[in-house]
Every structure is written in structure tokens, then in C-alpha cells.
Amino acid sequence: MSKKDEYRAMAEAKIEEYEAQLAELKAKAQYEAAELKLELNEQIDHLETKLDAAKAEFNEISDEAGAKLEDWSERFEVLADDIGAAFKKFFHKSSSD
């Protein structure tokens, strides 16, 4: 397996992990009080937007012909860090409520 294939597999696994966390949040939001549910749904929408943007960027950079592996992996790491930070912020805020 090439390095690019390894990074692609890693990226796809990370995206699937975030999608599973998002599904868990949606399920949790269904059982919360109306006010909290509204706030959770707004935060979920924000996370979905970030995840959709990350997936689009991932598809763009993974399809680029001739892109250097180092550039590709750095761009993915920035995306993963951004999404990870958004999820951490959400979970930190949720657990403190």
C-alpha cells in the first residue's frame, strides 16, 4: 500500500469516526429538553457544515494529480485538527451543561 493510500484510508476512517459521533449526537439531541435540543441542533448543524467542508476538501486534495504527498498530508492534518477541535469544543461544552 502506498503512502497516499495509507493517508486516504486514515482520512476515510477519521471521517467515518466523526460521522458516527455526529449520529450519536443527533440521537442524544432527540431526548433532550426542547431548549437544549435547539442548542444541540444548532451545534450539530455547525459540526455538519465543518465535516461537509472537510469531506469536500479531502476529495479535492485526494484527487489532485501530481500533488506532493507531504503537501497532501499536511492539508489533511489541518482539516482533521479543525474538525477535531470543533468536536472537542462541543463535547466539552455539552459535558459542562
Coordinates of C-alpha atoms in Angstrom, one line a residue:
M1 CA 0.0 0.0 0.0
S2 CA 1.4 3.4 -1.0
K3 CA 1.7 6.2 1.5
K4 CA -1.1 8.1 -0.3
D5 CA -3.3 5.0 0.0
E6 CA -2.4 4.8 3.7
Y7 CA -3.3 8.5 4.2
R8 CA -6.5 8.0 2.3
A9 CA -7.5 5.1 4.5
M10 CA -6.6 7.1 7.6
A11 CA -8.7 10.1 6.4
E12 CA -11.7 7.9 5.5
A13 CA -11.5 6.2 8.9
K14 CA -11.4 9.6 10.7
I15 CA -14.3 10.9 8.6
E16 CA -16.3 7.8 9.5
E17 CA -15.5 8.3 13.2
Y18 CA -16.8 11.8 13.1
E19 CA -19.9 10.8 11.2
A20 CA -20.6 8.2 14.0
Q21 CA -20.1 10.8 16.7
L22 CA -22.4 13.1 14.8
A23 CA -25.1 10.3 14.6
E24 CA -24.6 9.8 18.4
L25 CA -25.2 13.5 19.0
K26 CA -28.3 13.5 16.9
A27 CA -29.7 10.6 18.8
K28 CA -28.8 12.4 22.1
A29 CA -30.5 15.6 20.9
Q30 CA -33.8 13.8 20.4
Y31 CA -34.1 13.1 24.1
E32 CA -33.1 16.4 25.5
A33 CA -35.4 19.2 26.6
A34 CA -36.7 21.5 23.9
E35 CA -34.4 24.4 24.7
L36 CA -31.3 22.2 25.0
K37 CA -32.4 20.3 21.9
L38 CA -32.5 23.6 19.9
E39 CA -29.0 24.5 21.1
L40 CA -27.7 21.0 20.4
N41 CA -29.2 21.0 16.9
E42 CA -27.5 24.4 16.1
Q43 CA -24.2 23.0 17.2
I44 CA -24.8 19.8 15.3
D45 CA -25.5 21.9 12.2
H46 CA -22.3 23.7 12.7
L47 CA -20.4 20.5 13.0
E48 CA -22.1 19.0 10.0
T49 CA -21.1 22.1 8.0
K50 CA -17.5 21.7 9.1
L51 CA -17.5 18.0 8.3
D52 CA -19.0 18.5 4.9
A53 CA -16.4 21.2 4.1
A54 CA -13.7 18.8 5.3
K55 CA -15.0 16.0 3.1
A56 CA -15.1 18.3 0.1
E57 CA -11.6 19.5 0.8
F58 CA -10.4 15.9 1.3
N59 CA -12.0 14.8 -2.0
E60 CA -10.4 17.8 -3.7
I61 CA -6.9 17.2 -2.4
S62 CA -7.0 13.4 -2.8
D63 CA -8.0 13.8 -6.5
E64 CA -5.3 16.3 -7.3
A65 CA -2.9 14.9 -9.8
G66 CA 0.8 15.4 -9.0
A67 CA 0.2 16.7 -5.5
K68 CA 3.2 16.1 -3.3
L69 CA 2.4 13.6 -0.6
E70 CA 3.8 15.9 2.1
D71 CA 1.5 18.8 0.9
W72 CA -1.5 16.5 0.8
S73 CA -0.9 15.0 4.3
E74 CA -0.3 18.5 5.8
R75 CA -3.5 19.8 4.3
F76 CA -5.4 16.8 5.7
E77 CA -3.9 17.2 9.1
V78 CA -5.0 20.8 9.2
L79 CA -8.6 19.7 8.3
A80 CA -8.5 16.9 10.8
D81 CA -7.3 19.2 13.5
D82 CA -10.0 21.8 12.7
I83 CA -12.8 19.2 12.8
G84 CA -11.3 17.6 16.0
A85 CA -11.2 20.9 17.7
A86 CA -14.8 21.6 16.9
F87 CA -15.9 18.2 18.2
K88 CA -13.8 18.7 21.4
K89 CA -15.3 22.1 22.0
F90 CA -18.8 20.7 21.5
F91 CA -18.2 17.8 23.8
H92 CA -16.5 20.0 26.5
K93 CA -19.5 22.4 26.4
S94 CA -22.0 19.5 26.4
S95 CA -20.4 17.8 29.4
S96 CA -20.3 21.1 31.4
D97 CA -24.0 21.8 30.8

